[in-house]
Coordinates of C-alpha atoms and ligand atoms in Angstrom, one line a residue:
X1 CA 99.2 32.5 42.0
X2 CA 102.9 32.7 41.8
X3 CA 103.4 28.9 43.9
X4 CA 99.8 27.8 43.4
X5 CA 100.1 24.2 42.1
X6 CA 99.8 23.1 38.5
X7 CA 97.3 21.1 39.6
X8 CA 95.0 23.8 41.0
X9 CA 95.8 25.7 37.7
X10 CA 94.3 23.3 35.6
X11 CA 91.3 22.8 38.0
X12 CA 90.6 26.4 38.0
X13 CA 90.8 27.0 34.9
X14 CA 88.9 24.0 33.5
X15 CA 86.2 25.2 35.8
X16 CA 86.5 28.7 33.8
X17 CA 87.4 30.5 37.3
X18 CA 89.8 32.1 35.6
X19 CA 91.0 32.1 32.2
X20 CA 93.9 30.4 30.4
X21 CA 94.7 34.4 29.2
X22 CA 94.5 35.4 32.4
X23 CA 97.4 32.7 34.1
X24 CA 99.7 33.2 30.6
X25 CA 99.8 36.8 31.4
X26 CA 100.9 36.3 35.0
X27 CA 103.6 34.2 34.8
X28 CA 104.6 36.3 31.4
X29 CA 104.8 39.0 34.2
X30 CA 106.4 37.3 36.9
X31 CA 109.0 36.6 33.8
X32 CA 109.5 40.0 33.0
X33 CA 110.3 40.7 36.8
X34 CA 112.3 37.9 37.7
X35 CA 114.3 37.5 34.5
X36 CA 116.6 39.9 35.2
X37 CA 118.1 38.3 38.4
X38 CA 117.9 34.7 37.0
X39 CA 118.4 34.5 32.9
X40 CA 116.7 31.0 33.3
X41 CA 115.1 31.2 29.3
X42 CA 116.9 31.7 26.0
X43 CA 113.6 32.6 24.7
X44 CA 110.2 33.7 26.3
X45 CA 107.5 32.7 23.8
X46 CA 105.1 35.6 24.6
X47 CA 103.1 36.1 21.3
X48 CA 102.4 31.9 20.9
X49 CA 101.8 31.8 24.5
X50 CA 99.7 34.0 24.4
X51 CA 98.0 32.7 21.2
X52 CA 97.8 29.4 22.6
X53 CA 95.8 30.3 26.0
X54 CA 93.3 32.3 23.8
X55 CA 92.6 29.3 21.8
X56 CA 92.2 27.4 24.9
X57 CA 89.7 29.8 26.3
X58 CA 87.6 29.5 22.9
X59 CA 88.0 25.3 23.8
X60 CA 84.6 23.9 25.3
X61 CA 86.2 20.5 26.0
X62 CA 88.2 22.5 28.4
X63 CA 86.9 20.1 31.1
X64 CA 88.8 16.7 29.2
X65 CA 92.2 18.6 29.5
X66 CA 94.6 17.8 32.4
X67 CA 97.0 20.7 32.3
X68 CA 94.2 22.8 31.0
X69 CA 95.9 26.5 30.5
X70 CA 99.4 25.5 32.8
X71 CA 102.4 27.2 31.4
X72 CA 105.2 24.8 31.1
X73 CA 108.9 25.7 30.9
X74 CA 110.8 23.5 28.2
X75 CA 114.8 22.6 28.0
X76 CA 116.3 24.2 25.0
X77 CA 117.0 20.8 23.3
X78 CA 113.8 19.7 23.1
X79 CA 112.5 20.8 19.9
X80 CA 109.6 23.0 19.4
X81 CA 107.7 24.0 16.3
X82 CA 108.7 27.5 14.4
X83 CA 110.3 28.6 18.1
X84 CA 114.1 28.9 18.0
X85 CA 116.2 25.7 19.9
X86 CA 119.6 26.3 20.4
X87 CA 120.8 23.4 22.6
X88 CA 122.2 26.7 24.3
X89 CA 124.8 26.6 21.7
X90 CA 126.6 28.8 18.7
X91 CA 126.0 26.0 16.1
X92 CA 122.4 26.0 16.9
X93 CA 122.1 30.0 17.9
X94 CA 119.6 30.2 14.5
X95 CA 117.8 26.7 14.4
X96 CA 113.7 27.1 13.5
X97 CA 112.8 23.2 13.7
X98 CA 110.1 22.8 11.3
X99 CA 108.3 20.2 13.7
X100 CA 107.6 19.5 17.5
X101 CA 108.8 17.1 19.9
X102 CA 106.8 14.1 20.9
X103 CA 106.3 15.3 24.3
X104 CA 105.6 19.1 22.7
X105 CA 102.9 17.4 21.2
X106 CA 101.4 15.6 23.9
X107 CA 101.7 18.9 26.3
X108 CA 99.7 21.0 23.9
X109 CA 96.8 18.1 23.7
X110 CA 96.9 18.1 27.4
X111 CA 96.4 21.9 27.0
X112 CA 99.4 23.0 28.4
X113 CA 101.2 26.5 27.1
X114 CA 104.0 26.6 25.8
X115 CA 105.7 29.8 27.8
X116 CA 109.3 29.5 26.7
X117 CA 112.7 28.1 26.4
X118 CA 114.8 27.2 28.9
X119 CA 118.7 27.5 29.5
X120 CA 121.0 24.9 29.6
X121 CA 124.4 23.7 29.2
X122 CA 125.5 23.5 25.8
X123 CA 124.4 20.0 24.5
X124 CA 123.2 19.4 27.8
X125 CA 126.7 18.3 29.2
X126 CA 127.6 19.8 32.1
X127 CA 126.2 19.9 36.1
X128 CA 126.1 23.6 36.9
X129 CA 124.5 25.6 33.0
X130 CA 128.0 27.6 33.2
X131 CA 128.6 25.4 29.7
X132 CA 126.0 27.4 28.1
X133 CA 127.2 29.6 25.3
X134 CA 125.0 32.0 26.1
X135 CA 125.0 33.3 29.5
X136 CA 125.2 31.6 33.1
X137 CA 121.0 30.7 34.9
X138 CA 121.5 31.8 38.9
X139 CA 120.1 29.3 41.7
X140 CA 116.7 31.7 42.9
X141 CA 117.5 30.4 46.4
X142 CA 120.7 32.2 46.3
X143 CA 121.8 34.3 43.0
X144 CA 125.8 33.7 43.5
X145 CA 125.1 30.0 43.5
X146 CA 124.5 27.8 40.0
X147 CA 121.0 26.4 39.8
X148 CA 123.1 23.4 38.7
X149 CA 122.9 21.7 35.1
X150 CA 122.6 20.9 32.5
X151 CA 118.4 21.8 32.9
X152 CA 119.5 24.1 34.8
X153 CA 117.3 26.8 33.4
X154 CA 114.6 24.8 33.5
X155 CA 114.9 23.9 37.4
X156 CA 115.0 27.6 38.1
X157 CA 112.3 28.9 35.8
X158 CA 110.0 26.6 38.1
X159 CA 111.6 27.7 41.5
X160 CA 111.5 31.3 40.9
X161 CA 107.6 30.9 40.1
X162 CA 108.5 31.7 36.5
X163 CA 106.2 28.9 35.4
X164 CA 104.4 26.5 37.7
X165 CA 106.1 23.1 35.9
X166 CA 109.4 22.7 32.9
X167 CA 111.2 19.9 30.9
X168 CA 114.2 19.1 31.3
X169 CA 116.7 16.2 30.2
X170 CA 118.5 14.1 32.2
X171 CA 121.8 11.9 30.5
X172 CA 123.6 11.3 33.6
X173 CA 121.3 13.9 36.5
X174 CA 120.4 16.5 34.4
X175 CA 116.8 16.7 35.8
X176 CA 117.5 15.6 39.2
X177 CA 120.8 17.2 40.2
X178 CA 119.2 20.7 39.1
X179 CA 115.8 19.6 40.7
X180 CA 117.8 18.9 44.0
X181 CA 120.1 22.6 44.0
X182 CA 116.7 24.5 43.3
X183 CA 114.5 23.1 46.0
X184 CA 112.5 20.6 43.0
X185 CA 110.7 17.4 42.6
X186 CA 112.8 16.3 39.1
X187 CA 112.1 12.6 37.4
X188 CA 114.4 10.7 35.3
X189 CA 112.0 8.1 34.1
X190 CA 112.1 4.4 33.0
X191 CA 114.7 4.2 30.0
X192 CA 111.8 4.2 27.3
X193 CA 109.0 5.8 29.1
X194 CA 108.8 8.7 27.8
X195 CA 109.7 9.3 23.9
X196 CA 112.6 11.2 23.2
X197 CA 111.5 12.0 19.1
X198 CA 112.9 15.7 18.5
X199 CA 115.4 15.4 22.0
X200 CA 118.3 16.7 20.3
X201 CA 120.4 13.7 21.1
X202 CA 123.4 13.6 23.7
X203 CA 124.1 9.7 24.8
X204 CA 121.3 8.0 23.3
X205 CA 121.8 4.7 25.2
X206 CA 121.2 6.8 28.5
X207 CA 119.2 10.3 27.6
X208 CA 115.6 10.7 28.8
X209 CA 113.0 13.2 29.0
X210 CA 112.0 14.2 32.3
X211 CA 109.7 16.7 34.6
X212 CA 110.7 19.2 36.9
X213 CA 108.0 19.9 39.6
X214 CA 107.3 21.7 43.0
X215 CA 105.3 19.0 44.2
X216 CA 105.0 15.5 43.8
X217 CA 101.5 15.4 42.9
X218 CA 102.4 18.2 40.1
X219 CA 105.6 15.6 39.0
X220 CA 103.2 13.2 39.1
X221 CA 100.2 14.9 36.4
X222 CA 103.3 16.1 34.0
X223 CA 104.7 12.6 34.1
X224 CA 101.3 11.0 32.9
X225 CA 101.4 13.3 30.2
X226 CA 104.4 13.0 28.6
X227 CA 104.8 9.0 29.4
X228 CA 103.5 6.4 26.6
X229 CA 104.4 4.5 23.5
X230 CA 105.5 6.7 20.3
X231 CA 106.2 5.3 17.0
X232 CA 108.9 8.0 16.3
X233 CA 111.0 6.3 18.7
X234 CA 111.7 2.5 18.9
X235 CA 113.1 2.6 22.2
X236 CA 110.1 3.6 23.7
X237 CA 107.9 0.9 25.7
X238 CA 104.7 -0.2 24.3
X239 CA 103.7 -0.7 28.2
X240 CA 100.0 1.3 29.3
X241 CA 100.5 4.5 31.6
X242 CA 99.4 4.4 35.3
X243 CA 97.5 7.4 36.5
X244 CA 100.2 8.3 38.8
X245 CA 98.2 11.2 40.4
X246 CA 95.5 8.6 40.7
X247 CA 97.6 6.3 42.6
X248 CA 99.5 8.6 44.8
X249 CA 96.7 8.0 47.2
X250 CA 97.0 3.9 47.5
X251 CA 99.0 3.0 50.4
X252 CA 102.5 1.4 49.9
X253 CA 102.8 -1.8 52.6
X254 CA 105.9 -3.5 54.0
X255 CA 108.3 -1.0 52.4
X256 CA 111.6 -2.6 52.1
X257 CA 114.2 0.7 51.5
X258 CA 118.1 0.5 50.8
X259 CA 120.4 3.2 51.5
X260 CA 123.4 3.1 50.3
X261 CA 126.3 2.1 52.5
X262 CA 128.5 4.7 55.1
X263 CA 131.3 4.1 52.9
X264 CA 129.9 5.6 49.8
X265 CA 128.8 9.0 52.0
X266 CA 132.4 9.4 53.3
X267 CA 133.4 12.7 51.0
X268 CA 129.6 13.5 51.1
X269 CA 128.8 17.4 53.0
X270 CA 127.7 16.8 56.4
X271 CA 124.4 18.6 55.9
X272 CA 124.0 16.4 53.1
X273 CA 124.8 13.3 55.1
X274 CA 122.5 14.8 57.9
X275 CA 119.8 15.0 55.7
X276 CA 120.0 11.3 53.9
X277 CA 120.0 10.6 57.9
X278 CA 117.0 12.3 58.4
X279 CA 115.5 10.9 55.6
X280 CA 115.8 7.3 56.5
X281 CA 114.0 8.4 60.2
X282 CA 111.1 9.6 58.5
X283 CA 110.9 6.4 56.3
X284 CA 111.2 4.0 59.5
X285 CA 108.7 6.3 61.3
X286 CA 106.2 5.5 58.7
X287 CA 107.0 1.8 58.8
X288 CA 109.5 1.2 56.4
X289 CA 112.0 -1.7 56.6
X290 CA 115.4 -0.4 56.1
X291 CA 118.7 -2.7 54.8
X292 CA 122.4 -1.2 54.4
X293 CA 123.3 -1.7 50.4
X294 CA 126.9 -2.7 49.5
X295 CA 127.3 -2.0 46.3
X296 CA 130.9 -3.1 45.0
X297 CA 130.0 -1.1 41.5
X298 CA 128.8 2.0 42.9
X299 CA 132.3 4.1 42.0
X300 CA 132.8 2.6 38.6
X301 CA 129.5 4.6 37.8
X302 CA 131.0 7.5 37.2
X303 CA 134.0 6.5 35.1
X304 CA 132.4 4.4 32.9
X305 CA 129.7 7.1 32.3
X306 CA 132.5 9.4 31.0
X307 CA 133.5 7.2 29.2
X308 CA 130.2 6.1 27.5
X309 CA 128.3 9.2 27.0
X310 CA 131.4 11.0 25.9
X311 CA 131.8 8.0 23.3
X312 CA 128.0 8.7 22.0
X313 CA 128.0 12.4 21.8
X314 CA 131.4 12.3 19.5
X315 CA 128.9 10.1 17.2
X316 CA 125.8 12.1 17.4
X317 CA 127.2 15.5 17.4
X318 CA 128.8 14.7 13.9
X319 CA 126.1 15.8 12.1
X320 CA 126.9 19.3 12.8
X321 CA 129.2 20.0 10.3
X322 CA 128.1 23.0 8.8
X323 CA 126.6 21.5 5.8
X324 CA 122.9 19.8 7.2
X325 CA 122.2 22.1 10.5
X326 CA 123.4 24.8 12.2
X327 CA 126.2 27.5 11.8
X328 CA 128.7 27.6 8.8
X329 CA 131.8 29.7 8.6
X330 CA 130.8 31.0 5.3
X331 CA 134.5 32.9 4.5
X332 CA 136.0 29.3 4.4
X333 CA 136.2 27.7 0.3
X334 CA 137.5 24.3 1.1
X335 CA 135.2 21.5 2.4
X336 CA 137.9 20.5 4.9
X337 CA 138.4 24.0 6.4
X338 CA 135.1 24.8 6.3
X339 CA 133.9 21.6 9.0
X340 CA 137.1 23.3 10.7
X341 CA 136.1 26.0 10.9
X342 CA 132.4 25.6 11.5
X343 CA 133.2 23.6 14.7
X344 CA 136.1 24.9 16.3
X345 CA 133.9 27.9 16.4
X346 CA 130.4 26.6 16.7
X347 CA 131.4 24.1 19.5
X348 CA 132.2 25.6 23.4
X349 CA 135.3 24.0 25.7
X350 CA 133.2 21.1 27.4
X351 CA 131.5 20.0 24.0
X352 CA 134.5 19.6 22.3
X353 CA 136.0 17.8 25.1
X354 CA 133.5 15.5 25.0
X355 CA 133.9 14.8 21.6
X356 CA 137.9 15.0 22.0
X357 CA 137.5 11.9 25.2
X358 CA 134.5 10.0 22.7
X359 CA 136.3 10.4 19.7
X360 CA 139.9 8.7 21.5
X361 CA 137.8 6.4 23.5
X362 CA 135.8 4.6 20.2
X363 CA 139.1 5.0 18.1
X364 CA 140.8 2.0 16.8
X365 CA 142.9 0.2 18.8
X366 CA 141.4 1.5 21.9
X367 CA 138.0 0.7 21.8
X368 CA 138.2 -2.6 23.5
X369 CA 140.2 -0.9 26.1
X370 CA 137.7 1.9 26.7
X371 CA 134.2 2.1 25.1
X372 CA 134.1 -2.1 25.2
X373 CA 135.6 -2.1 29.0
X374 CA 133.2 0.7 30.1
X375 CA 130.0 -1.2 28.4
X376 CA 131.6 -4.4 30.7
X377 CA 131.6 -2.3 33.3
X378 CA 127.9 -0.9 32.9
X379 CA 126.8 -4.8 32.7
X380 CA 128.5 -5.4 36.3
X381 CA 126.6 -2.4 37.9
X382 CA 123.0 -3.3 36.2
X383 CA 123.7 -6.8 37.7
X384 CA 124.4 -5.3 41.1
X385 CA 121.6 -3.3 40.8
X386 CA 119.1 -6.2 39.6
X387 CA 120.3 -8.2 42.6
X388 CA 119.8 -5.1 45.0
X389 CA 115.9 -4.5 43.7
X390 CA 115.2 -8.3 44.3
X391 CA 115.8 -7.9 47.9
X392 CA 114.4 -4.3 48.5
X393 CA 111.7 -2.1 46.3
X394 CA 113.5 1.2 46.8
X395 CA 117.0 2.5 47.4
X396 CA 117.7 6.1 48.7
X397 CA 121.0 7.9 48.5
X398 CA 121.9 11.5 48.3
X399 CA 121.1 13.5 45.3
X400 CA 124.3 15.1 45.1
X401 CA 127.7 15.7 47.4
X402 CA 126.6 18.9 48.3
X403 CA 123.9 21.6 47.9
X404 CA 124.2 24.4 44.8
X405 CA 128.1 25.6 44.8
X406 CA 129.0 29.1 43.9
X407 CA 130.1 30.2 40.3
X408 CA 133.5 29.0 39.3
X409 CA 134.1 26.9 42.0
X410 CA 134.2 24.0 39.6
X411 CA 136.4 25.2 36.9
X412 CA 138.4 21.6 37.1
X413 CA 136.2 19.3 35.1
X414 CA 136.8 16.7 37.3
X415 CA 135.8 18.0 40.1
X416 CA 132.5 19.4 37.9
X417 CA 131.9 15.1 36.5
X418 CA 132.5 14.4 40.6
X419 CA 128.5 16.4 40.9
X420 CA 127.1 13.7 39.3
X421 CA 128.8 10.5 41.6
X422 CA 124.8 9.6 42.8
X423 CA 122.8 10.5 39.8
X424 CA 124.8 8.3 36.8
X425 CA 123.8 5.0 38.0
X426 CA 120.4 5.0 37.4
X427 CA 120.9 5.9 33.6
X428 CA 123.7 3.5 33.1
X429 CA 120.9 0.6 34.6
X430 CA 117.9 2.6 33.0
X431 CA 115.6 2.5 36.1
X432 CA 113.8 5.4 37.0
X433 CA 115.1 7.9 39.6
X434 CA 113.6 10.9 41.6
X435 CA 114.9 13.6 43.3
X436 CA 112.8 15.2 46.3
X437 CA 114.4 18.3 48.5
X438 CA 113.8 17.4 52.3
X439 CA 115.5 20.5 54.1
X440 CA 117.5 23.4 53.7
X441 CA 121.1 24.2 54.5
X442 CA 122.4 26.4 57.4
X443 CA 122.7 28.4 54.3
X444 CA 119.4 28.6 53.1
X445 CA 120.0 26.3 49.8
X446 CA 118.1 22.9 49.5
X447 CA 119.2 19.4 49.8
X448 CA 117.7 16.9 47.9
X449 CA 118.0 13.1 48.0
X450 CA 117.1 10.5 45.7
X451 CA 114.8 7.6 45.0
X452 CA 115.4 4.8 43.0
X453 CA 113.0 1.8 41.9
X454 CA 112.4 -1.0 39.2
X455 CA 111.9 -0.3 35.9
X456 CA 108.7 0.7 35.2
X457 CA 108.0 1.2 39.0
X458 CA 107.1 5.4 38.5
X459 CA 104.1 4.9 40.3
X460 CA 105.4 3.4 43.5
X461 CA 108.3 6.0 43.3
X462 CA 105.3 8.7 43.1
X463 CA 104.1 7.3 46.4
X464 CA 107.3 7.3 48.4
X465 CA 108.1 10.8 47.4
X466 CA 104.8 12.1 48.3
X467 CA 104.8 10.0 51.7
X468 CA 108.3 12.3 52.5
X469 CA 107.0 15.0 51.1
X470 CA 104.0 15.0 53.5
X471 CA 106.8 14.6 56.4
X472 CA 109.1 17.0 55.4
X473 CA 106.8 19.8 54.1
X474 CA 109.8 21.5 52.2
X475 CA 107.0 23.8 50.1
X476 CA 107.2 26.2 53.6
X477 CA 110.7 26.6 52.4
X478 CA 109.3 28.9 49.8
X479 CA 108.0 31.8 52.0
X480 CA 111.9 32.4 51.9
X481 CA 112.2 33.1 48.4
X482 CA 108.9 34.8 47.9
Ligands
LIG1 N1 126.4 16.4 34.3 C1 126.3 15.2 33.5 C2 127.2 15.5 32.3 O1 127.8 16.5 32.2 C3 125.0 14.9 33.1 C4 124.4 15.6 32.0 C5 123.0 15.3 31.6 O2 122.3 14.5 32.3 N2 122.6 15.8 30.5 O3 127.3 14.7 31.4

């Protein structure tokens, strides 16, 4: 059962083959041996779980329910009902939310379980789940590696077997540039296609839900679920949901695919570059027209995303202050002293950096110069894009500079924000992005690249994935893990 597909889950146990009990208890299991090696949850729901899959089995509309008795993996800042979330952080260690994210909600119609909580980097900033305040997740393809960040635990839970599909976030990667170290199929959607009510927020102009998969098809059936209008959150889209799984099997004609230019690939890893190269043969193998992209804006991405999402976490991570959520130093008297306090000891290094960069970067006298040049900047590089997906449907690039690095080997944030140089664009433009692993390393550890579309175009992006998927068959990659 261990890398059967969500999917076939659901099928067997809407067809009562086997019980909703019976697949909690499994993956429960395959928790309780694999945990050990991989610390991918902050907290294993057992008892809900549990609960929930017996209540299923009780269900006789089991046959309506598309993730019928599937155990799903969720980021740690995605709120859940009565079960701890902790944004993997000191000033959340003991937060019970007394109500359940949108997407929560629509898993548990769909009749998913609910089989725990999944690691991260504090606040979700980071790109290797080192930032956590916790402890560090290890990469399953290789335990002195990250499983990158910040849904790092997320992307491991799901390749270690741990549970068959998770939920991650993804502000500038997050989903995608752990989906891609680990060997995943990982979906930032459409800005707006999925809600983000009771995503404990990071950059709100650029956070989005997202799914973290073994398969397309599997990306495909959590997407569906998730996706739709929610009146808890005005920036989602009012616009119906395709049945992506539905329409994985249409053909796409005349493909029209750019890859980004040589010149953007020069500092890339050579089995990284090797790879995108690969890539774009199987894509003109099955037809596809390809056209070099120059994009002029491409290296401003990453700049003006530090700038940006710095900028809004400084705003929405004031509201921990020790007063409405969280931690408070309880030995300090003053009001002052005791915000002091309360974050200086609440907040880890990177999240008070980020604040530190936001905080300077919106300040008077400087915001022009920064936060208004960045938000330029961002305009210049959603043109370029706009321009670039009226001449071609699709554009590939790498998912990241280079497969999963060991521990430590990033302990200069720059170099750490440089892990993100493919995967920012596509939240500063808000078009949705997937990652899909094609090969493995001489190493053993996958390499991903990445798709990107129009807005709204999830469906078509479903279809390109799964026609490379079907090429590359990376799933026989996982007889070396098993
Ligand atoms: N690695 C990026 C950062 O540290 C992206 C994080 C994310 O997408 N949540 O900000």
């Amino acid at each position: 059962m261990i890398f059967h597909s969500a999917l076939k889950l659901a099928q067997a146990v809407r067809k009562r083959e086997i019980s909703a009990e019976e697949v909690i208890n499994y993956f429960l299991r395959q928790i309780e041996v694999k945990e050990a090696g991989i610390k991918a949850f902050i907290t294993v729901c057992a008892d809900q779980a549990l609960e929930q899959a017996q209540a299923l089995d009780r269900r006789t509309d089991l046959p309506g329910l598309p993730l019928a008795g599937v155990p799903v993996a969720i980021k740690d800042n995605i709120v859940t009902k009565g079960i701890k979330t902790t944004c993997a952080s000191r000033i959340l260690a003991n937060f019970y939310p007394p109500y359940d994210a949108t997407v929560i909600k629509r898993l548990k119609e769909a009749g998913a379980v609910i089989i725990g909580k999944t690691n991260l980097d504090e606040f979700a900033m980071g790109s290797s789940t080192e930032n956590s305040a916790f402890y560090p997740t290890r990469n399953p393809w290789n335990l002195e590696c990250v499983p990158g960040g910040s849904s790092g635990g997320s992307a491991a839970a799901v390749a270690a077997g741990e549970a068959p599909l998770a939920l991650g976030s993804d502000t500038g990667g997050s989903v995608r540039q752990p989906a891609a170290f680990c060997g995943l199929v990982g979906l930032k959607p459409t800005y707006g296609r999925v809600s983000r009510y009771g995503l404990i927020a990071f950059a709100s102009s650029l956070d989005q839900i997202g799914p973290l998969a073994r398969s397309v098809e599997d990306c495909a059936l959590l997407t569906r679920v998730i996706s739709g209008h929610d009146q808890h959150d005005s920036t989602s889209s009012p616009r119906s949901v395709p049945d992506y799984l539905a329409e994985l099997s249409q053909p796409l004609e005349n493909i029209k695919v750019g890859i980004i230019s040589g010149d953007l690939l020069k500092d890339v890893n050579p089995e990284v570059k090797e790879a995108f190269y690969f890539t774009v043969k199987q894509l003109e193998e099955e037809g596809a027209q390809i056209e070099e992209l120059h994009f002029s804006s491409w290296a401003i991405g990453l700049p003006c995303y530090y700038i940006i999402a710095p900028s809004e976490a400084s705003s929405n991570l004031a509201r921990y202050d020790g007063v409405r959520y969280g931690y408070r130093d309880l030995s300090e008297k003053q009001l002052l002293s005791m915000y002091q306090t309360t974050r200086t000891e609440g907040f880890g290094a990177e999240v008070k950096r980020r604040i530190i960069l936001g905080t300077f970067a919106l300040s008077a006298g400087y915001y022009e110069a920064y936060y208004g040049q960045a938000s330029k900047a961002r305009l210049l590089i959603n043109q370029e894009f706009r321009q670039a997906l009226d001449k071609v449907d699709f554009i590939l690039t790498p998912a990241t500079p280079e497969p999963a690095f060991s521990f430590g080997a990033k302990a200069d944030p720059i170099a750490m924000y440089l892990s993100d140089i493919f995967t920012v664009t596509a939240n500063l433009a808000g078009v949705p992005a997937l990652t899909l692993p094609v090969r493995c390393s001489a190493k053993g550890l996958p390499i991903g690249i990445q798709l990107i579309s129009d807005f709204f175009q999830e469906s078509e992006l479903f279809r390109l994935a799964f026609l490379v998927e079907k090429k590359v068959e990376f799933i026989k990659e996982y007889n070396k893990i098993n």
